[in-house]
Tab-separated table of N, CA, C and O in Angstrom:
chain	number	residue	atom	x	y	z
A	125	MET	N	-10.320	-5.582	-11.991
A	125	MET	CA	-9.883	-4.571	-11.054
A	125	MET	C	-8.804	-5.165	-10.149
A	125	MET	O	-8.847	-6.331	-9.808
A	126	ALA	N	-7.844	-4.351	-9.796
A	126	ALA	CA	-6.721	-4.794	-8.968
A	126	ALA	C	-7.181	-5.025	-7.531
A	126	ALA	O	-8.128	-4.401	-7.056
A	127	THR	N	-6.470	-5.903	-6.843
A	127	THR	CA	-6.748	-6.163	-5.431
A	127	THR	C	-5.551	-5.712	-4.611
A	127	THR	O	-4.415	-6.080	-4.904
A	128	VAL	N	-5.829	-4.905	-3.590
A	128	VAL	CA	-4.790	-4.426	-2.679
A	128	VAL	C	-4.934	-5.224	-1.386
A	128	VAL	O	-5.988	-5.213	-0.751
A	129	HIS	N	-3.861	-5.925	-1.026
A	129	HIS	CA	-3.834	-6.757	0.175
A	129	HIS	C	-2.937	-6.098	1.212
A	129	HIS	O	-1.891	-5.551	0.875
A	130	PHE	N	-3.344	-6.197	2.456
A	130	PHE	CA	-2.543	-5.703	3.574
A	130	PHE	C	-2.216	-6.903	4.450
A	130	PHE	O	-3.081	-7.720	4.744
A	131	THR	N	-0.965	-7.032	4.856
A	131	THR	CA	-0.550	-8.195	5.633
A	131	THR	C	-1.287	-8.272	6.967
A	131	THR	O	-1.790	-7.274	7.475
A	132	SER	N	-1.308	-9.462	7.521
A	132	SER	CA	-1.999	-9.670	8.796
A	132	SER	C	-1.382	-8.815	9.902
A	132	SER	O	-2.074	-8.411	10.835
A	133	HIS	N	-0.098	-8.518	9.797
A	133	HIS	CA	0.536	-7.656	10.802
A	133	HIS	C	-0.115	-6.272	10.797
A	133	HIS	O	-0.404	-5.713	11.850
A	134	LEU	N	-0.365	-5.723	9.612
A	134	LEU	CA	-1.032	-4.425	9.534
A	134	LEU	C	-2.469	-4.531	10.020
A	134	LEU	O	-2.987	-3.609	10.648
A	135	GLN	N	-3.111	-5.656	9.762
A	135	GLN	CA	-4.495	-5.836	10.185
A	135	GLN	C	-4.616	-5.827	11.705
A	135	GLN	O	-5.673	-5.508	12.243
A	136	ALA	N	-3.545	-6.146	12.413
A	136	ALA	CA	-3.568	-6.109	13.872
A	136	ALA	C	-3.680	-4.673	14.392
A	136	ALA	O	-4.149	-4.453	15.503
A	137	PHE	N	-3.259	-3.694	13.584
A	137	PHE	CA	-3.278	-2.294	14.004
A	137	PHE	C	-4.459	-1.524	13.457
A	137	PHE	O	-4.983	-0.630	14.108
A	138	VAL	N	-4.849	-1.807	12.225
A	138	VAL	CA	-5.912	-1.040	11.572
A	138	VAL	C	-6.771	-1.964	10.718
A	138	VAL	O	-6.335	-3.029	10.302
A	139	ASN	N	-8.002	-1.530	10.455
A	139	ASN	CA	-8.885	-2.293	9.577
A	139	ASN	C	-8.298	-2.269	8.173
A	139	ASN	O	-8.248	-1.244	7.530
A	140	SER	N	-7.831	-3.413	7.734
A	140	SER	CA	-7.110	-3.427	6.460
A	140	SER	C	-7.401	-4.690	5.657
A	140	SER	O	-6.501	-5.367	5.203
A	141	GLU	N	-8.676	-5.004	5.524
A	141	GLU	CA	-9.073	-6.134	4.686
A	141	GLU	C	-8.692	-5.841	3.240
A	141	GLU	O	-8.568	-4.681	2.850
A	142	PRO	N	-8.518	-6.872	2.403
A	142	PRO	CA	-8.214	-6.635	0.988
A	142	PRO	C	-9.303	-5.781	0.331
A	142	PRO	O	-10.475	-5.864	0.697
A	143	VAL	N	-8.871	-4.954	-0.616
A	143	VAL	CA	-9.776	-4.037	-1.295
A	143	VAL	C	-9.592	-4.196	-2.797
A	143	VAL	O	-8.462	-4.217	-3.286
A	144	VAL	N	-10.698	-4.272	-3.521
A	144	VAL	CA	-10.658	-4.320	-4.985
A	144	VAL	C	-10.835	-2.897	-5.484
A	144	VAL	O	-11.786	-2.198	-5.100
A	145	VAL	N	-9.896	-2.442	-6.328
A	145	VAL	CA	-9.886	-1.050	-6.777
A	145	VAL	C	-9.639	-0.952	-8.279
A	145	VAL	O	-9.021	-1.829	-8.870
A	146	ALA	N	-10.101	0.136	-8.847
A	146	ALA	CA	-9.752	0.480	-10.223
A	146	ALA	C	-8.527	1.380	-10.141
A	146	ALA	O	-8.519	2.354	-9.391
A	147	ALA	N	-7.475	1.042	-10.884
A	147	ALA	CA	-6.245	1.835	-10.815
A	147	ALA	C	-5.361	1.548	-12.014
A	147	ALA	O	-5.377	0.450	-12.552
A	148	LYS	N	-4.566	2.567	-12.382
A	148	LYS	CA	-3.579	2.375	-13.448
A	148	LYS	C	-2.163	2.314	-12.910
A	148	LYS	O	-1.254	1.902	-13.595
A	149	ASP	N	-1.986	2.769	-11.648
A	149	ASP	CA	-0.666	2.721	-11.022
A	149	ASP	C	-0.826	2.522	-9.520
A	149	ASP	O	-1.946	2.536	-8.998
A	150	VAL	N	0.289	2.331	-8.838
A	150	VAL	CA	0.264	2.052	-7.404
A	150	VAL	C	-0.328	3.221	-6.627
A	150	VAL	O	-1.114	3.019	-5.696
A	151	ALA	N	0.001	4.445	-7.002
A	151	ALA	CA	-0.526	5.615	-6.291
A	151	ALA	C	-2.048	5.622	-6.303
A	151	ALA	O	-2.693	5.841	-5.267
A	152	MET	N	-2.641	5.366	-7.461
A	152	MET	CA	-4.092	5.363	-7.578
A	152	MET	C	-4.694	4.182	-6.818
A	152	MET	O	-5.731	4.322	-6.168
A	153	ALA	N	-4.036	3.034	-6.857
A	153	ALA	CA	-4.530	1.862	-6.132
A	153	ALA	C	-4.573	2.143	-4.632
A	153	ALA	O	-5.568	1.835	-3.963
A	154	LEU	N	-3.502	2.726	-4.109
A	154	LEU	CA	-3.475	3.042	-2.685
A	154	LEU	C	-4.501	4.106	-2.333
A	154	LEU	O	-5.200	3.996	-1.323
A	155	GLU	N	-4.595	5.137	-3.145
A	155	GLU	CA	-5.560	6.207	-2.886
A	155	GLU	C	-6.972	5.637	-2.791
A	155	GLU	O	-7.726	5.959	-1.876
A	156	ASN	N	-7.325	4.762	-3.712
A	156	ASN	CA	-8.655	4.154	-3.692
A	156	ASN	C	-8.815	3.200	-2.503
A	156	ASN	O	-9.883	3.130	-1.907
A	157	ALA	N	-7.760	2.487	-2.150
A	157	ALA	CA	-7.820	1.559	-1.019
A	157	ALA	C	-7.960	2.304	0.310
A	157	ALA	O	-8.572	1.797	1.249
A	158	PHE	N	-7.404	3.496	0.395
A	158	PHE	CA	-7.449	4.274	1.631
A	158	PHE	C	-8.775	5.006	1.826
A	158	PHE	O	-9.029	5.533	2.903
A	159	GLU	N	-9.602	5.050	0.813
A	159	GLU	CA	-10.855	5.785	0.901
A	159	GLU	C	-11.672	5.279	2.098
A	159	GLU	O	-11.988	4.090	2.192
A	160	GLY	N	-11.962	6.186	3.033
A	160	GLY	CA	-12.699	5.832	4.238
A	160	GLY	C	-11.870	5.123	5.292
A	160	GLY	O	-12.414	4.661	6.296
A	161	ARG	N	-10.562	5.026	5.077
A	161	ARG	CA	-9.665	4.347	6.025
A	161	ARG	C	-8.485	5.264	6.360
A	161	ARG	O	-7.348	4.953	6.065
A	162	GLU	N	-8.762	6.375	6.974
A	162	GLU	CA	-7.716	7.368	7.256
A	162	GLU	C	-6.646	6.832	8.202
A	162	GLU	O	-5.474	7.183	8.077
A	163	GLN	N	-7.024	5.985	9.136
A	163	GLN	CA	-6.029	5.427	10.053
A	163	GLN	C	-5.039	4.552	9.295
A	163	GLN	O	-3.835	4.589	9.548
A	164	LEU	N	-5.534	3.795	8.335
A	164	LEU	CA	-4.661	2.961	7.511
A	164	LEU	C	-3.739	3.845	6.669
A	164	LEU	O	-2.546	3.598	6.584
A	165	ARG	N	-4.303	4.903	6.074
A	165	ARG	CA	-3.490	5.831	5.276
A	165	ARG	C	-2.344	6.391	6.116
A	165	ARG	O	-1.198	6.396	5.689
A	166	SER	N	-2.635	6.825	7.330
A	166	SER	CA	-1.589	7.445	8.156
A	166	SER	C	-0.549	6.423	8.621
A	166	SER	O	0.576	6.792	8.932
A	167	TYR	N	-0.912	5.150	8.650
A	167	TYR	CA	0.051	4.129	9.024
A	167	TYR	C	1.001	3.812	7.872
A	167	TYR	O	2.169	3.538	8.071
A	168	VAL	N	0.495	3.917	6.635
A	168	VAL	CA	1.278	3.567	5.448
A	168	VAL	C	2.001	4.785	4.868
A	168	VAL	O	3.137	4.682	4.421
A	169	MET	N	1.341	5.944	4.890
A	169	MET	CA	1.893	7.163	4.295
A	169	MET	C	2.256	8.162	5.395
A	169	MET	O	1.595	8.214	6.431
A	170	ASP	N	3.282	8.979	5.143
A	170	ASP	CA	3.648	9.989	6.145
A	170	ASP	C	2.826	11.259	5.946
A	170	ASP	O	1.957	11.328	5.068
A	171	GLU	N	3.106	12.275	6.741
A	171	GLU	CA	2.342	13.522	6.699
A	171	GLU	C	2.528	14.299	5.394
A	171	GLU	O	1.779	15.217	5.101
A	172	HIS	N	3.521	13.925	4.592
A	172	HIS	CA	3.760	14.568	3.301
A	172	HIS	C	3.197	13.748	2.142
A	172	HIS	O	3.434	14.073	0.985
A	173	GLY	N	2.492	12.668	2.465
A	173	GLY	CA	1.915	11.822	1.439
A	173	GLY	C	2.899	10.852	0.812
A	173	GLY	O	2.635	10.294	-0.250
A	174	ARG	N	4.028	10.657	1.468
A	174	ARG	CA	5.044	9.720	0.975
A	174	ARG	C	4.930	8.393	1.705
A	174	ARG	O	4.524	8.344	2.861
A	175	LEU	N	5.346	7.345	1.032
A	175	LEU	CA	5.362	6.017	1.627
A	175	LEU	C	6.330	6.013	2.804
A	175	LEU	O	7.457	6.491	2.696
A	176	ARG	N	5.899	5.501	3.931
A	176	ARG	CA	6.789	5.432	5.096
A	176	ARG	C	7.913	4.434	4.818
A	176	ARG	O	7.749	3.483	4.077
A	177	ARG	N	9.073	4.678	5.432
A	177	ARG	CA	10.256	3.843	5.184
A	177	ARG	C	10.053	2.381	5.573
A	177	ARG	O	10.641	1.497	4.979
A	178	HIS	N	9.238	2.131	6.569
A	178	HIS	CA	9.055	0.764	7.051
A	178	HIS	C	7.997	-0.020	6.268
A	178	HIS	O	7.693	-1.150	6.610
A	179	ILE	N	7.448	0.571	5.220
A	179	ILE	CA	6.419	-0.093	4.414
A	179	ILE	C	7.030	-0.583	3.106
A	179	ILE	O	7.754	0.156	2.434
A	180	MET	N	6.726	-1.816	2.750
A	180	MET	CA	7.177	-2.403	1.485
A	180	MET	C	5.948	-2.681	0.627
A	180	MET	O	4.909	-3.091	1.144
A	181	LEU	N	6.098	-2.438	-0.674
A	181	LEU	CA	5.007	-2.672	-1.619
A	181	LEU	C	5.464	-3.606	-2.720
A	181	LEU	O	6.573	-3.457	-3.250
A	182	PHE	N	4.600	-4.529	-3.074
A	182	PHE	CA	4.868	-5.463	-4.166
A	182	PHE	C	3.671	-5.472	-5.106
A	182	PHE	O	2.526	-5.451	-4.654
A	183	VAL	N	3.943	-5.496	-6.399
A	183	VAL	CA	2.900	-5.639	-7.410
A	183	VAL	C	3.203	-6.903	-8.184
A	183	VAL	O	4.284	-7.043	-8.762
A	184	ASP	N	2.270	-7.822	-8.143
A	184	ASP	CA	2.418	-9.104	-8.839
A	184	ASP	C	3.751	-9.785	-8.509
A	184	ASP	O	4.442	-10.304	-9.380
A	185	GLY	N	4.116	-9.726	-7.235
A	185	GLY	CA	5.308	-10.417	-6.756
A	185	GLY	C	6.615	-9.671	-6.930
A	185	GLY	O	7.661	-10.173	-6.532
A	186	LYS	N	6.581	-8.455	-7.490
A	186	LYS	CA	7.803	-7.669	-7.674
A	186	LYS	C	7.741	-6.420	-6.812
A	186	LYS	O	6.725	-5.721	-6.803
A	187	MET	N	8.851	-6.127	-6.107
A	187	MET	CA	8.908	-4.922	-5.305
A	187	MET	C	8.778	-3.695	-6.210
A	187	MET	O	9.367	-3.657	-7.289
A	188	VAL	N	7.998	-2.710	-5.768
A	188	VAL	CA	7.834	-1.503	-6.571
A	188	VAL	C	9.174	-0.797	-6.713
A	188	VAL	O	9.993	-0.798	-5.792
A	189	GLU	N	9.388	-0.227	-7.869
A	189	GLU	CA	10.643	0.487	-8.133
A	189	GLU	C	10.551	1.947	-7.728
A	189	GLU	O	11.523	2.523	-7.270
A	190	ASP	N	9.384	2.562	-7.920
A	190	ASP	CA	9.211	3.984	-7.628
A	190	ASP	C	8.523	4.153	-6.280
A	190	ASP	O	7.302	4.164	-6.189
A	191	ARG	N	9.321	4.290	-5.220
A	191	ARG	CA	8.774	4.472	-3.869
A	191	ARG	C	8.408	5.923	-3.591
A	191	ARG	O	7.778	6.212	-2.585
A	192	VAL	N	8.779	6.842	-4.473
A	192	VAL	CA	8.496	8.259	-4.252
A	192	VAL	C	7.142	8.638	-4.847
A	192	VAL	O	6.247	9.119	-4.163
A	193	ASN	N	6.969	8.424	-6.146
A	193	ASN	CA	5.736	8.816	-6.829
A	193	ASN	C	4.766	7.658	-7.026
A	193	ASN	O	3.637	7.879	-7.461
A	194	LEU	N	5.227	6.439	-6.761
A	194	LEU	CA	4.396	5.235	-6.854
A	194	LEU	C	3.767	5.079	-8.239
A	194	LEU	O	2.581	4.800	-8.382
A	195	THR	N	4.607	5.226	-9.269
A	195	THR	CA	4.125	5.170	-10.649
A	195	THR	C	4.187	3.782	-11.269
A	195	THR	O	3.811	3.631	-12.442
A	196	ASP	N	4.609	2.772	-10.521
A	196	ASP	CA	4.640	1.416	-11.075
A	196	ASP	C	3.242	1.066	-11.573
A	196	ASP	O	2.245	1.325	-10.888
A	197	PRO	N	3.140	0.473	-12.765
A	197	PRO	CA	1.822	0.189	-13.337
A	197	PRO	C	1.088	-0.928	-12.604
A	197	PRO	O	1.691	-1.844	-12.044
A	198	VAL	N	-0.223	-0.824	-12.631
A	198	VAL	CA	-1.126	-1.816	-12.056
A	198	VAL	C	-2.137	-2.161	-13.146
A	198	VAL	O	-2.663	-1.279	-13.806
A	199	THR	N	-2.385	-3.453	-13.332
A	199	THR	CA	-3.392	-3.886	-14.305
A	199	THR	C	-4.658	-4.313	-13.570
A	199	THR	O	-4.678	-4.395	-12.342
A	200	GLU	N	-5.684	-4.624	-14.335
A	200	GLU	CA	-6.936	-5.073	-13.721
A	200	GLU	C	-6.761	-6.375	-12.957
A	200	GLU	O	-7.502	-6.653	-12.022
A	201	ALA	N	-5.777	-7.175	-13.342
A	201	ALA	CA	-5.552	-8.462	-12.682
A	201	ALA	C	-4.464	-8.396	-11.620
A	201	ALA	O	-4.127	-9.417	-11.012
A	202	SER	N	-3.915	-7.219	-11.358
A	202	SER	CA	-2.787	-7.106	-10.429
A	202	SER	C	-3.175	-7.392	-8.991
A	202	SER	O	-4.292	-7.118	-8.558
A	203	GLU	N	-2.192	-7.930	-8.278
A	203	GLU	CA	-2.279	-8.143	-6.834
A	203	GLU	C	-1.219	-7.237	-6.210
A	203	GLU	O	-0.032	-7.391	-6.478
A	204	VAL	N	-1.659	-6.281	-5.417
A	204	VAL	CA	-0.763	-5.344	-4.752
A	204	VAL	C	-0.699	-5.744	-3.286
A	204	VAL	O	-1.736	-5.897	-2.635
A	205	TYR	N	0.509	-5.923	-2.769
A	205	TYR	CA	0.695	-6.304	-1.370
A	205	TYR	C	1.405	-5.187	-0.624
A	205	TYR	O	2.454	-4.709	-1.056
A	206	VAL	N	0.815	-4.785	0.490
A	206	VAL	CA	1.379	-3.744	1.351
A	206	VAL	C	1.762	-4.422	2.659
A	206	VAL	O	0.930	-5.069	3.297
A	207	MET	N	3.039	-4.282	3.019
A	207	MET	CA	3.489	-4.935	4.247
A	207	MET	C	4.478	-4.060	5.005
A	207	MET	O	5.123	-3.200	4.427
A	208	GLN	N	4.557	-4.321	6.287
A	208	GLN	CA	5.514	-3.629	7.129
A	208	GLN	C	6.812	-4.407	7.107
A	208	GLN	O	6.821	-5.623	7.313
A	209	ALA	N	7.909	-3.701	6.839
A	209	ALA	CA	9.226	-4.339	6.896
A	209	ALA	C	9.577	-4.562	8.365
A	209	ALA	O	9.460	-3.646	9.178
A	210	LEU	N	9.952	-5.765	8.704
A	210	LEU	CA	10.277	-6.081	10.093
A	210	LEU	C	11.770	-6.330	10.229
A	210	LEU	O	12.419	-6.819	9.318
A	211	SER	N	12.295	-5.983	11.371
A	211	SER	CA	13.710	-6.254	11.627
A	211	SER	C	13.840	-6.660	13.089
A	211	SER	O	12.923	-6.516	13.884
A	212	GLY	N	14.950	-7.148	13.403
A	212	GLY	CA	15.169	-7.555	14.791
A	212	GLY	C	16.358	-8.481	14.881
A	212	GLY	O	17.040	-8.756	13.906
A	213	GLY	N	16.576	-8.974	16.036
A	213	GLY	CA	17.721	-9.840	16.173
A	213	GLY	C	17.665	-10.715	17.379
A	213	GLY	O	16.777	-10.801	18.129
């Protein structure tokens, strides 16, 4: 089963410990990871169910290509990382 990790920065705002999920794609992995964690869902996804612009997703070290439908494949051994993009100067 895939593991969805949330960066420590996100953990400072919401309960976001790593979650082991059954999934075939990123959308399903996130949906399962958000189960019972509505505050985390609202931090990562917008009111239309889309990934927020400031959130970056990586599967097995590669940035996801489909940020709209989240169809990038996930295997049982996949590591999915959800992080907030930071900027500043």
